mmCIF file with all atom_site columns, C-alpha atoms in Angstrom:
data_model
loop_
_atom_site.group_PDB
_atom_site.id
_atom_site.type_symbol
_atom_site.label_atom_id
_atom_site.label_alt_id
_atom_site.label_comp_id
_atom_site.label_asym_id
_atom_site.label_entity_id
_atom_site.label_seq_id
_atom_site.pdbx_PDB_ins_code
_atom_site.Cartn_x
_atom_site.Cartn_y
_atom_site.Cartn_z
_atom_site.occupancy
_atom_site.B_iso_or_equiv
_atom_site.pdbx_formal_charge
_atom_site.auth_seq_id
_atom_site.auth_comp_id
_atom_site.auth_asym_id
_atom_site.auth_atom_id
_atom_site.pdbx_PDB_model_num
ATOM 1   C CA . MET M 1 1   ? 81.102  95.490  99.242  1.00 78.00 ? 1061 MET M CA 1
ATOM 2   C CA . ALA M 1 2   ? 81.011  92.184  101.018 1.00 90.00 ? 1062 ALA M CA 1
ATOM 3   C CA . GLN M 1 3   ? 79.513  89.589  99.361  1.00 95.00 ? 1063 GLN M CA 1
ATOM 4   C CA . ILE M 1 4   ? 77.361  87.286  102.145 1.00 96.00 ? 1064 ILE M CA 1
ATOM 5   C CA . LEU M 1 5   ? 76.103  83.921  101.820 1.00 97.00 ? 1065 LEU M CA 1
ATOM 6   C CA . ILE M 1 6   ? 73.236  82.973  103.999 1.00 97.00 ? 1066 ILE M CA 1
ATOM 7   C CA . VAL M 1 7   ? 72.025  79.144  103.877 1.00 97.00 ? 1067 VAL M CA 1
ATOM 8   C CA . ASP M 1 8   ? 69.029  78.570  105.633 1.00 95.00 ? 1068 ASP M CA 1
ATOM 9   C CA . ASP M 1 9   ? 66.039  76.152  104.383 1.00 93.00 ? 1069 ASP M CA 1
ATOM 10  C CA . GLU M 1 10  ? 63.469  78.246  106.543 1.00 93.00 ? 1070 GLU M CA 1
ATOM 11  C CA . ALA M 1 11  ? 62.610  81.063  103.710 1.00 94.00 ? 1071 ALA M CA 1
ATOM 12  C CA . ALA M 1 12  ? 61.238  83.596  106.208 1.00 94.00 ? 1072 ALA M CA 1
ATOM 13  C CA . ILE M 1 13  ? 64.548  83.457  108.411 1.00 93.00 ? 1073 ILE M CA 1
ATOM 14  C CA . ALA M 1 14  ? 66.679  83.744  105.219 1.00 94.00 ? 1074 ALA M CA 1
ATOM 15  C CA . ASP M 1 15  ? 64.635  86.823  103.891 1.00 95.00 ? 1075 ASP M CA 1
ATOM 16  C CA . LEU M 1 16  ? 65.004  88.417  107.246 1.00 93.00 ? 1076 LEU M CA 1
ATOM 17  C CA . VAL M 1 17  ? 68.812  87.914  107.207 1.00 94.00 ? 1077 VAL M CA 1
ATOM 18  C CA . GLU M 1 18  ? 69.011  89.061  103.846 1.00 95.00 ? 1078 GLU M CA 1
ATOM 19  C CA . ILE M 1 19  ? 66.885  92.241  104.503 1.00 95.00 ? 1079 ILE M CA 1
ATOM 20  C CA . CYS M 1 20  ? 69.149  93.190  107.649 1.00 93.00 ? 1080 CYS M CA 1
ATOM 21  C CA . LEU M 1 21  ? 72.457  92.618  105.767 1.00 95.00 ? 1081 LEU M CA 1
ATOM 22  C CA . LYS M 1 22  ? 71.344  94.574  102.558 1.00 95.00 ? 1082 LYS M CA 1
ATOM 23  C CA . ASN M 1 23  ? 70.132  97.462  104.779 1.00 94.00 ? 1083 ASN M CA 1
ATOM 24  C CA . GLU M 1 24  ? 73.761  97.442  105.733 1.00 93.00 ? 1084 GLU M CA 1
ATOM 25  C CA . GLY M 1 25  ? 75.122  97.485  102.479 1.00 93.00 ? 1085 GLY M CA 1
ATOM 26  C CA . TYR M 1 26  ? 76.305  93.942  101.689 1.00 95.00 ? 1086 TYR M CA 1
ATOM 27  C CA . GLN M 1 27  ? 75.737  91.769  98.892  1.00 95.00 ? 1087 GLN M CA 1
ATOM 28  C CA . VAL M 1 28  ? 73.620  88.890  99.609  1.00 96.00 ? 1088 VAL M CA 1
ATOM 29  C CA . HIS M 1 29  ? 73.798  85.301  97.827  1.00 97.00 ? 1089 HIS M CA 1
ATOM 30  C CA . LYS M 1 30  ? 70.819  82.995  99.403  1.00 97.00 ? 1090 LYS M CA 1
ATOM 31  C CA . CYS M 1 31  ? 70.449  79.448  99.477  1.00 97.00 ? 1091 CYS M CA 1
ATOM 32  C CA . TYR M 1 32  ? 67.820  77.196  100.994 1.00 97.00 ? 1092 TYR M CA 1
ATOM 33  C CA . ASN M 1 33  ? 70.370  73.659  100.741 1.00 96.00 ? 1093 ASN M CA 1
ATOM 34  C CA . ALA M 1 34  ? 73.591  72.494  100.757 1.00 96.00 ? 1094 ALA M CA 1
ATOM 35  C CA . HIS M 1 35  ? 73.971  71.622  97.167  1.00 96.00 ? 1095 HIS M CA 1
ATOM 36  C CA . ASP M 1 36  ? 73.403  75.254  95.988  1.00 97.00 ? 1096 ASP M CA 1
ATOM 37  C CA . ALA M 1 37  ? 75.480  76.606  98.801  1.00 97.00 ? 1097 ALA M CA 1
ATOM 38  C CA . LEU M 1 38  ? 78.237  75.172  97.307  1.00 96.00 ? 1098 LEU M CA 1
ATOM 39  C CA . ASP M 1 39  ? 77.754  76.024  93.816  1.00 96.00 ? 1099 ASP M CA 1
ATOM 40  C CA . CYS M 1 40  ? 77.526  79.411  95.194  1.00 96.00 ? 1100 CYS M CA 1
ATOM 41  C CA . VAL M 1 41  ? 80.695  79.223  96.931  1.00 96.00 ? 1101 VAL M CA 1
ATOM 42  C CA . ALA M 1 42  ? 82.414  77.988  93.767  1.00 95.00 ? 1102 ALA M CA 1
ATOM 43  C CA . ARG M 1 43  ? 81.402  80.613  91.574  1.00 94.00 ? 1103 ARG M CA 1
ATOM 44  C CA . CYS M 1 44  ? 81.545  84.043  94.095  1.00 94.00 ? 1104 CYS M CA 1
ATOM 45  C CA . PRO M 1 45  ? 84.239  85.491  95.709  1.00 93.00 ? 1105 PRO M CA 1
ATOM 46  C CA . LEU M 1 46  ? 82.241  85.527  99.097  1.00 94.00 ? 1106 LEU M CA 1
ATOM 47  C CA . ASP M 1 47  ? 83.447  87.094  102.248 1.00 93.00 ? 1107 ASP M CA 1
ATOM 48  C CA . LEU M 1 48  ? 81.272  85.659  104.862 1.00 96.00 ? 1108 LEU M CA 1
ATOM 49  C CA . ALA M 1 49  ? 79.185  82.824  105.306 1.00 96.00 ? 1109 ALA M CA 1
ATOM 50  C CA . ILE M 1 50  ? 76.037  81.960  107.690 1.00 96.00 ? 1110 ILE M CA 1
ATOM 51  C CA . LEU M 1 51  ? 75.045  78.706  107.754 1.00 95.00 ? 1111 LEU M CA 1
ATOM 52  C CA . ASP M 1 52  ? 72.050  76.861  109.266 1.00 92.00 ? 1112 ASP M CA 1
ATOM 53  C CA . VAL M 1 53  ? 73.031  73.453  111.064 1.00 89.00 ? 1113 VAL M CA 1
ATOM 54  C CA . MET M 1 54  ? 69.860  71.972  109.739 1.00 89.00 ? 1114 MET M CA 1
ATOM 55  C CA . LEU M 1 55  ? 69.729  71.468  106.115 1.00 93.00 ? 1115 LEU M CA 1
ATOM 56  C CA . PRO M 1 56  ? 67.740  69.174  104.123 1.00 94.00 ? 1116 PRO M CA 1
ATOM 57  C CA . ASP M 1 57  ? 70.685  67.588  102.075 1.00 94.00 ? 1117 ASP M CA 1
ATOM 58  C CA . MET M 1 58  ? 73.651  67.878  104.519 1.00 92.00 ? 1118 MET M CA 1
ATOM 59  C CA . ASP M 1 59  ? 74.063  69.235  107.867 1.00 88.00 ? 1119 ASP M CA 1
ATOM 60  C CA . GLY M 1 60  ? 75.759  72.536  108.445 1.00 90.00 ? 1120 GLY M CA 1
ATOM 61  C CA . PHE M 1 61  ? 78.534  71.232  110.123 1.00 88.00 ? 1121 PHE M CA 1
ATOM 62  C CA . ALA M 1 62  ? 79.490  69.001  107.153 1.00 91.00 ? 1122 ALA M CA 1
ATOM 63  C CA . LEU M 1 63  ? 78.879  71.926  104.761 1.00 94.00 ? 1123 LEU M CA 1
ATOM 64  C CA . CYS M 1 64  ? 80.994  74.174  106.968 1.00 92.00 ? 1124 CYS M CA 1
ATOM 65  C CA . GLN M 1 65  ? 83.921  71.637  106.881 1.00 90.00 ? 1125 GLN M CA 1
ATOM 66  C CA . LYS M 1 66  ? 83.436  71.253  102.878 1.00 92.00 ? 1126 LYS M CA 1
ATOM 67  C CA . ILE M 1 67  ? 83.911  74.895  102.739 1.00 94.00 ? 1127 ILE M CA 1
ATOM 68  C CA . ARG M 1 68  ? 86.696  74.816  104.730 1.00 89.00 ? 1128 ARG M CA 1
ATOM 69  C CA . GLU M 1 69  ? 88.540  72.749  102.312 1.00 89.00 ? 1129 GLU M CA 1
ATOM 70  C CA . GLN M 1 70  ? 89.458  75.499  100.312 1.00 89.00 ? 1130 GLN M CA 1
ATOM 71  C CA . HIS M 1 71  ? 88.193  78.707  101.774 1.00 90.00 ? 1131 HIS M CA 1
ATOM 72  C CA . LEU M 1 72  ? 89.229  80.785  104.623 1.00 86.00 ? 1132 LEU M CA 1
ATOM 73  C CA . PHE M 1 73  ? 86.628  83.428  104.587 1.00 90.00 ? 1133 PHE M CA 1
ATOM 74  C CA . PRO M 1 74  ? 84.302  83.593  108.197 1.00 91.00 ? 1134 PRO M CA 1
ATOM 75  C CA . ILE M 1 75  ? 81.837  81.331  108.707 1.00 92.00 ? 1135 ILE M CA 1
ATOM 76  C CA . ILE M 1 76  ? 78.799  81.880  111.357 1.00 93.00 ? 1136 ILE M CA 1
ATOM 77  C CA . MET M 1 77  ? 76.573  79.043  112.186 1.00 90.00 ? 1137 MET M CA 1
ATOM 78  C CA . LEU M 1 78  ? 72.932  79.520  112.760 1.00 87.00 ? 1138 LEU M CA 1
ATOM 79  C CA . THR M 1 79  ? 71.132  76.821  114.762 1.00 80.00 ? 1139 THR M CA 1
ATOM 80  C CA . ALA M 1 80  ? 68.159  76.177  117.275 1.00 77.00 ? 1140 ALA M CA 1
ATOM 81  C CA . LYS M 1 81  ? 70.517  73.824  119.090 1.00 66.00 ? 1141 LYS M CA 1
ATOM 82  C CA . VAL M 1 82  ? 72.088  75.125  122.109 1.00 62.00 ? 1142 VAL M CA 1
ATOM 83  C CA . GLU M 1 83  ? 74.008  72.359  123.659 1.00 62.00 ? 1143 GLU M CA 1
ATOM 84  C CA . ASP M 1 84  ? 77.580  73.277  124.344 1.00 55.00 ? 1144 ASP M CA 1
ATOM 85  C CA . MET M 1 85  ? 79.018  70.244  122.036 1.00 58.00 ? 1145 MET M CA 1
ATOM 86  C CA . ASP M 1 86  ? 77.093  71.530  119.197 1.00 62.00 ? 1146 ASP M CA 1
ATOM 87  C CA . LYS M 1 87  ? 79.242  74.702  119.647 1.00 61.00 ? 1147 LYS M CA 1
ATOM 88  C CA . ILE M 1 88  ? 82.151  73.060  120.063 1.00 60.00 ? 1148 ILE M CA 1
ATOM 89  C CA . MET M 1 89  ? 81.880  70.780  117.141 1.00 65.00 ? 1149 MET M CA 1
ATOM 90  C CA . GLY M 1 90  ? 80.986  74.089  114.697 1.00 59.00 ? 1150 GLY M CA 1
ATOM 91  C CA . LEU M 1 91  ? 84.071  75.698  115.992 1.00 66.00 ? 1151 LEU M CA 1
ATOM 92  C CA . THR M 1 92  ? 86.286  72.609  115.891 1.00 67.00 ? 1152 THR M CA 1
ATOM 93  C CA . LEU M 1 93  ? 85.044  71.989  112.294 1.00 71.00 ? 1153 LEU M CA 1
ATOM 94  C CA . GLY M 1 94  ? 85.989  75.599  110.976 1.00 78.00 ? 1154 GLY M CA 1
ATOM 95  C CA . ALA M 1 95  ? 83.433  77.879  111.953 1.00 84.00 ? 1155 ALA M CA 1
ATOM 96  C CA . ASP M 1 96  ? 84.297  81.264  113.364 1.00 84.00 ? 1156 ASP M CA 1
ATOM 97  C CA . ASP M 1 97  ? 81.020  82.162  115.378 1.00 85.00 ? 1157 ASP M CA 1
ATOM 98  C CA . TYR M 1 98  ? 77.804  80.567  116.590 1.00 83.00 ? 1158 TYR M CA 1
ATOM 99  C CA . ILE M 1 99  ? 74.250  82.312  117.274 1.00 87.00 ? 1159 ILE M CA 1
ATOM 100 C CA . THR M 1 100 ? 71.149  80.424  118.188 1.00 85.00 ? 1160 THR M CA 1
ATOM 101 C CA . LYS M 1 101 ? 67.519  80.981  117.174 1.00 85.00 ? 1161 LYS M CA 1
ATOM 102 C CA . PRO M 1 102 ? 66.036  83.070  118.122 1.00 86.00 ? 1162 PRO M CA 1
ATOM 103 C CA . PHE M 1 103 ? 67.882  85.652  117.400 1.00 88.00 ? 1163 PHE M CA 1
ATOM 104 C CA . ASN M 1 104 ? 68.058  89.309  117.645 1.00 91.00 ? 1164 ASN M CA 1
ATOM 105 C CA . PRO M 1 105 ? 68.844  90.591  113.846 1.00 89.00 ? 1165 PRO M CA 1
ATOM 106 C CA . LEU M 1 106 ? 70.694  93.726  114.992 1.00 90.00 ? 1166 LEU M CA 1
ATOM 107 C CA . GLU M 1 107 ? 73.114  91.102  117.273 1.00 91.00 ? 1167 GLU M CA 1
ATOM 108 C CA . LEU M 1 108 ? 73.618  89.041  114.262 1.00 92.00 ? 1168 LEU M CA 1
ATOM 109 C CA . VAL M 1 109 ? 74.800  92.044  112.131 1.00 93.00 ? 1169 VAL M CA 1
ATOM 110 C CA . ALA M 1 110 ? 76.985  93.154  114.907 1.00 92.00 ? 1170 ALA M CA 1
ATOM 111 C CA . ARG M 1 111 ? 78.725  89.763  114.795 1.00 90.00 ? 1171 ARG M CA 1
ATOM 112 C CA . VAL M 1 112 ? 78.814  90.098  111.042 1.00 93.00 ? 1172 VAL M CA 1
ATOM 113 C CA . LYS M 1 113 ? 80.874  93.252  111.080 1.00 92.00 ? 1173 LYS M CA 1
ATOM 114 C CA . THR M 1 114 ? 82.987  92.134  113.737 1.00 89.00 ? 1174 THR M CA 1
ATOM 115 C CA . GLN M 1 115 ? 84.082  88.735  111.805 1.00 89.00 ? 1175 GLN M CA 1
ATOM 116 C CA . LEU M 1 116 ? 84.521  91.066  108.626 1.00 90.00 ? 1176 LEU M CA 1
ATOM 117 C CA . ARG M 1 117 ? 86.767  93.645  110.395 1.00 87.00 ? 1177 ARG M CA 1
ATOM 118 C CA . ARG M 1 118 ? 89.071  90.675  111.752 1.00 83.00 ? 1178 ARG M CA 1
ATOM 119 C CA . TYR M 1 119 ? 88.943  88.943  108.009 1.00 82.00 ? 1179 TYR M CA 1
ATOM 120 C CA . ILE M 1 120 ? 89.854  92.322  106.428 1.00 78.00 ? 1180 ILE M CA 1
ATOM 121 C CA . ARG M 1 121 ? 92.856  93.078  109.163 1.00 74.00 ? 1181 ARG M CA 1
ATOM 122 C CA . TYR M 1 122 ? 94.087  89.481  108.518 1.00 68.00 ? 1182 TYR M CA 1
ATOM 123 C CA . ASN M 1 123 ? 94.328  89.604  104.888 1.00 70.00 ? 1183 ASN M CA 1
ATOM 124 C CA . GLN M 1 124 ? 96.012  92.833  104.907 1.00 65.00 ? 1184 GLN M CA 1
ATOM 125 C CA . ALA M 1 125 ? 98.776  91.929  107.305 1.00 59.00 ? 1185 ALA M CA 1
ATOM 126 C CA . ASP M 1 126 ? 99.153  88.924  105.231 1.00 57.00 ? 1186 ASP M CA 1
ATOM 127 C CA . ALA M 1 127 ? 99.248  90.500  102.056 1.00 55.00 ? 1187 ALA M CA 1
ATOM 128 C CA . ALA M 1 128 ? 101.991 93.105  103.303 1.00 52.00 ? 1188 ALA M CA 1
ATOM 129 C CA . PRO M 1 129 ? 105.481 92.810  101.975 1.00 59.00 ? 1189 PRO M CA 1
ATOM 130 C CA . LYS M 1 130 ? 107.341 90.849  104.721 1.00 66.00 ? 1190 LYS M CA 1
ATOM 131 C CA . ALA M 1 131 ? 110.619 92.793  106.187 1.00 72.00 ? 1191 ALA M CA 1
ATOM 132 C CA . PRO M 1 132 ? 114.010 90.994  105.102 1.00 80.00 ? 1192 PRO M CA 1
ATOM 133 C CA . GLN M 1 133 ? 115.193 88.929  107.834 1.00 87.00 ? 1193 GLN M CA 1
ATOM 134 C CA . GLU M 1 134 ? 118.490 88.341  106.646 1.00 90.00 ? 1194 GLU M CA 1
ATOM 135 C CA . TYR M 1 135 ? 120.907 90.211  104.152 1.00 89.00 ? 1195 TYR M CA 1
ATOM 136 C CA . ASP M 1 136 ? 123.691 88.610  102.183 1.00 90.00 ? 1196 ASP M CA 1
ATOM 137 C CA . PHE M 1 137 ? 126.116 90.509  100.309 1.00 84.00 ? 1197 PHE M CA 1
ATOM 138 C CA . ARG M 1 138 ? 129.767 90.668  99.242  1.00 83.00 ? 1198 ARG M CA 1
ATOM 139 C CA . GLY M 1 139 ? 130.576 87.518  102.194 1.00 89.00 ? 1199 GLY M CA 1
ATOM 140 C CA . LEU M 1 140 ? 128.841 89.643  104.795 1.00 91.00 ? 1200 LEU M CA 1
ATOM 141 C CA . THR M 1 141 ? 125.618 87.812  105.945 1.00 93.00 ? 1201 THR M CA 1
ATOM 142 C CA . ILE M 1 142 ? 123.575 88.892  108.884 1.00 93.00 ? 1202 ILE M CA 1
ATOM 143 C CA . SER M 1 143 ? 120.242 87.448  110.223 1.00 92.00 ? 1203 SER M CA 1
ATOM 144 C CA . LYS M 1 144 ? 117.716 89.006  112.433 1.00 88.00 ? 1204 LYS M CA 1
ATOM 145 C CA . ALA M 1 145 ? 116.189 85.657  113.038 1.00 84.00 ? 1205 ALA M CA 1
ATOM 146 C CA . ASN M 1 146 ? 119.020 84.249  114.926 1.00 87.00 ? 1206 ASN M CA 1
ATOM 147 C CA . HIS M 1 147 ? 120.984 87.446  115.629 1.00 89.00 ? 1207 HIS M CA 1
ATOM 148 C CA . LYS M 1 148 ? 124.057 86.207  113.985 1.00 91.00 ? 1208 LYS M CA 1
ATOM 149 C CA . CYS M 1 149 ? 126.607 87.668  111.626 1.00 93.00 ? 1209 CYS M CA 1
ATOM 150 C CA . THR M 1 150 ? 129.208 86.214  109.608 1.00 93.00 ? 1210 THR M CA 1
ATOM 151 C CA . LEU M 1 151 ? 132.067 87.712  107.324 1.00 91.00 ? 1211 LEU M CA 1
ATOM 152 C CA . PHE M 1 152 ? 133.269 85.264  105.135 1.00 91.00 ? 1212 PHE M CA 1
ATOM 153 C CA . GLY M 1 153 ? 132.144 82.627  106.987 1.00 90.00 ? 1213 GLY M CA 1
ATOM 154 C CA . GLU M 1 154 ? 133.597 83.491  110.189 1.00 92.00 ? 1214 GLU M CA 1
ATOM 155 C CA . GLU M 1 155 ? 131.066 84.622  112.864 1.00 92.00 ? 1215 GLU M CA 1
ATOM 156 C CA . LEU M 1 156 ? 131.481 87.993  114.195 1.00 91.00 ? 1216 LEU M CA 1
ATOM 157 C CA . ALA M 1 157 ? 131.035 88.453  118.141 1.00 90.00 ? 1217 ALA M CA 1
ATOM 158 C CA . LEU M 1 158 ? 129.031 91.870  118.099 1.00 86.00 ? 1218 LEU M CA 1
ATOM 159 C CA . THR M 1 159 ? 127.027 93.273  120.920 1.00 86.00 ? 1219 THR M CA 1
ATOM 160 C CA . PRO M 1 160 ? 123.641 93.929  120.473 1.00 85.00 ? 1220 PRO M CA 1
ATOM 161 C CA . LEU M 1 161 ? 124.118 97.821  119.617 1.00 86.00 ? 1221 LEU M CA 1
ATOM 162 C CA . GLU M 1 162 ? 126.728 96.773  117.344 1.00 90.00 ? 1222 GLU M CA 1
ATOM 163 C CA . PHE M 1 163 ? 124.212 94.231  115.262 1.00 92.00 ? 1223 PHE M CA 1
ATOM 164 C CA . SER M 1 164 ? 121.688 97.043  115.621 1.00 91.00 ? 1224 SER M CA 1
ATOM 165 C CA . ILE M 1 165 ? 123.798 99.432  114.044 1.00 91.00 ? 1225 ILE M CA 1
ATOM 166 C CA . LEU M 1 166 ? 125.153 96.755  111.233 1.00 93.00 ? 1226 LEU M CA 1
ATOM 167 C CA . TRP M 1 167 ? 121.494 95.944  110.428 1.00 93.00 ? 1227 TRP M CA 1
ATOM 168 C CA . TYR M 1 168 ? 120.116 99.425  110.262 1.00 93.00 ? 1228 TYR M CA 1
ATOM 169 C CA . LEU M 1 169 ? 123.304 100.256 107.508 1.00 93.00 ? 1229 LEU M CA 1
ATOM 170 C CA . CYS M 1 170 ? 121.937 97.099  105.575 1.00 92.00 ? 1230 CYS M CA 1
ATOM 171 C CA . GLU M 1 171 ? 118.563 97.931  105.792 1.00 90.00 ? 1231 GLU M CA 1
ATOM 172 C CA . HIS M 1 172 ? 119.476 101.168 103.906 1.00 91.00 ? 1232 HIS M CA 1
ATOM 173 C CA . ARG M 1 173 ? 122.334 99.865  102.068 1.00 89.00 ? 1233 ARG M CA 1
ATOM 174 C CA . GLY M 1 174 ? 123.256 102.443 99.084  1.00 87.00 ? 1234 GLY M CA 1
ATOM 175 C CA . GLN M 1 175 ? 121.823 105.187 101.237 1.00 92.00 ? 1235 GLN M CA 1
ATOM 176 C CA . VAL M 1 176 ? 123.669 107.695 103.620 1.00 92.00 ? 1236 VAL M CA 1
ATOM 177 C CA . VAL M 1 177 ? 122.560 107.461 107.088 1.00 92.00 ? 1237 VAL M CA 1
ATOM 178 C CA . SER M 1 178 ? 123.450 110.299 109.512 1.00 91.00 ? 1238 SER M CA 1
ATOM 179 C CA . SER M 1 179 ? 124.559 109.873 112.635 1.00 88.00 ? 1239 SER M CA 1
ATOM 180 C CA . GLU M 1 180 ? 121.761 111.747 114.008 1.00 89.00 ? 1240 GLU M CA 1
ATOM 181 C CA . GLU M 1 181 ? 119.803 109.209 112.401 1.00 91.00 ? 1241 GLU M CA 1
ATOM 182 C CA . LEU M 1 182 ? 121.384 106.120 113.361 1.00 90.00 ? 1242 LEU M CA 1
ATOM 183 C CA . PHE M 1 183 ? 121.809 107.181 117.118 1.00 88.00 ? 1243 PHE M CA 1
ATOM 184 C CA . GLU M 1 184 ? 118.071 107.911 117.383 1.00 88.00 ? 1244 GLU M CA 1
ATOM 185 C CA . ALA M 1 185 ? 117.230 104.569 115.410 1.00 88.00 ? 1245 ALA M CA 1
ATOM 186 C CA . VAL M 1 186 ? 119.603 102.281 117.558 1.00 87.00 ? 1246 VAL M CA 1
ATOM 187 C CA . TRP M 1 187 ? 119.854 103.781 120.837 1.00 84.00 ? 1247 TRP M CA 1
ATOM 188 C CA . GLY M 1 188 ? 115.779 105.539 120.602 1.00 80.00 ? 1248 GLY M CA 1
ATOM 189 C CA . GLU M 1 189 ? 117.245 108.851 122.374 1.00 76.00 ? 1249 GLU M CA 1
ATOM 190 C CA . LYS M 1 190 ? 117.610 112.319 120.896 1.00 79.00 ? 1250 LYS M CA 1
ATOM 191 C CA . PHE M 1 191 ? 120.655 113.073 119.308 1.00 76.00 ? 1251 PHE M CA 1
ATOM 192 C CA . MET M 1 192 ? 123.216 115.457 120.739 1.00 71.00 ? 1252 MET M CA 1
ATOM 193 C CA . ASP M 1 193 ? 125.638 117.515 118.538 1.00 63.00 ? 1253 ASP M CA 1
ATOM 194 C CA . SER M 1 194 ? 128.688 116.476 120.358 1.00 55.00 ? 1254 SER M CA 1
ATOM 195 C CA . ASN M 1 195 ? 127.734 113.038 121.022 1.00 59.00 ? 1255 ASN M CA 1
ATOM 196 C CA . ASN M 1 196 ? 130.524 110.336 119.762 1.00 77.00 ? 1256 ASN M CA 1
ATOM 197 C CA . THR M 1 197 ? 128.899 107.298 120.458 1.00 81.00 ? 1257 THR M CA 1
ATOM 198 C CA . VAL M 1 198 ? 128.097 106.375 117.103 1.00 86.00 ? 1258 VAL M CA 1
ATOM 199 C CA . MET M 1 199 ? 131.520 107.212 115.925 1.00 87.00 ? 1259 MET M CA 1
ATOM 200 C CA . SER M 1 200 ? 133.118 105.406 118.411 1.00 87.00 ? 1260 SER M CA 1
ATOM 201 C CA . HIS M 1 201 ? 130.946 102.019 117.850 1.00 89.00 ? 1261 HIS M CA 1
ATOM 202 C CA . ILE M 1 202 ? 131.234 102.362 114.141 1.00 90.00 ? 1262 ILE M CA 1
ATOM 203 C CA . ALA M 1 203 ? 135.201 102.036 114.928 1.00 89.00 ? 1263 ALA M CA 1
ATOM 204 C CA . ARG M 1 204 ? 134.659 98.975  117.088 1.00 89.00 ? 1264 ARG M CA 1
ATOM 205 C CA . LEU M 1 205 ? 132.473 97.308  114.631 1.00 90.00 ? 1265 LEU M CA 1
ATOM 206 C CA . ARG M 1 206 ? 135.101 97.836  111.574 1.00 90.00 ? 1266 ARG M CA 1
ATOM 207 C CA . GLU M 1 207 ? 137.704 96.670  113.849 1.00 90.00 ? 1267 GLU M CA 1
ATOM 208 C CA . LYS M 1 208 ? 135.758 93.677  114.182 1.00 91.00 ? 1268 LYS M CA 1
ATOM 209 C CA . MET M 1 209 ? 134.895 93.138  110.485 1.00 91.00 ? 1269 MET M CA 1
ATOM 210 C CA . HIS M 1 210 ? 138.832 93.540  110.078 1.00 90.00 ? 1270 HIS M CA 1
ATOM 211 C CA . GLU M 1 211 ? 138.051 96.611  108.065 1.00 87.00 ? 1271 GLU M CA 1
ATOM 212 C CA . PRO M 1 212 ? 141.063 98.841  107.321 1.00 82.00 ? 1272 PRO M CA 1
ATOM 213 C CA . SER M 1 213 ? 140.426 102.424 108.828 1.00 72.00 ? 1273 SER M CA 1
ATOM 214 C CA . ARG M 1 214 ? 141.511 104.391 105.867 1.00 79.00 ? 1274 ARG M CA 1
ATOM 215 C CA . LYS M 1 215 ? 139.592 102.396 103.085 1.00 84.00 ? 1275 LYS M CA 1
ATOM 216 C CA . PRO M 1 216 ? 136.960 100.129 104.656 1.00 86.00 ? 1276 PRO M CA 1
ATOM 217 C CA . LYS M 1 217 ? 135.226 97.525  102.077 1.00 87.00 ? 1277 LYS M CA 1
ATOM 218 C CA . PHE M 1 218 ? 131.788 97.610  103.804 1.00 90.00 ? 1278 PHE M CA 1
ATOM 219 C CA . ILE M 1 219 ? 131.053 100.659 106.315 1.00 91.00 ? 1279 ILE M CA 1
ATOM 220 C CA . LYS M 1 220 ? 131.992 103.797 104.426 1.00 91.00 ? 1280 LYS M CA 1
ATOM 221 C CA . THR M 1 221 ? 132.271 107.447 105.780 1.00 89.00 ? 1281 THR M CA 1
ATOM 222 C CA . VAL M 1 222 ? 130.704 110.278 103.845 1.00 89.00 ? 1282 VAL M CA 1
ATOM 223 C CA . TRP M 1 223 ? 132.483 113.097 105.413 1.00 87.00 ? 1283 TRP M CA 1
ATOM 224 C CA . GLY M 1 224 ? 130.082 115.488 106.710 1.00 83.00 ? 1284 GLY M CA 1
ATOM 225 C CA . VAL M 1 225 ? 127.047 113.449 106.124 1.00 87.00 ? 1285 VAL M CA 1
ATOM 226 C CA . GLY M 1 226 ? 127.297 110.186 107.954 1.00 90.00 ? 1286 GLY M CA 1
ATOM 227 C CA . TYR M 1 227 ? 127.850 106.287 106.700 1.00 91.00 ? 1287 TYR M CA 1
ATOM 228 C CA . THR M 1 228 ? 126.978 104.012 104.233 1.00 92.00 ? 1288 THR M CA 1
ATOM 229 C CA . ILE M 1 229 ? 127.168 100.293 103.061 1.00 88.00 ? 1289 ILE M CA 1
ATOM 230 C CA . GLU M 1 230 ? 127.337 99.918  99.244  1.00 75.00 ? 1290 GLU M CA 1
#
């Protein structure tokens, strides 16, 4: 359940917003001044804040800036001002959206939902484990960031296909990758039984890596199954 902070010194407006949000299942924290709002921000794991610009002890822009020093949850500014400069100021100081009074409660709820969806998507993407951009083992270094591969310090002149083959094998190090899987992953086409493309590219790749054909140190053949890098 998302936790939302409402900061507005007009009790009637704060109460209206609270009712609308609670009807949507949100947990609501309500404050009438910036001091109490900052205390709530420090205590509660908030997911979004709705800030009125005109507050008795600190304007909403300053409050927004203060919150942004430590928190990234969405902030919607709520005000009677309609001037473009006010909107620009709020967005510049870290607000995510801006709605003017009088407002349609359904519109405010819709904007809250939109900001929460974006925030959740962003957090999920940020928390997801990052795919490795480089592999480095036993003298072989391959980097996806700069598309370079070195073996014992010597850069290998690989074609894009050769690089993709080696990268895929490194990604699946310790596993046996079939010719069919390798072809479909690298070429993006359906593999045909009579297709010797993978075999010929592996042979050229081994040659560039100065690999002995009978006892390669890196790309090994598992007969009848596929290829592996151990």
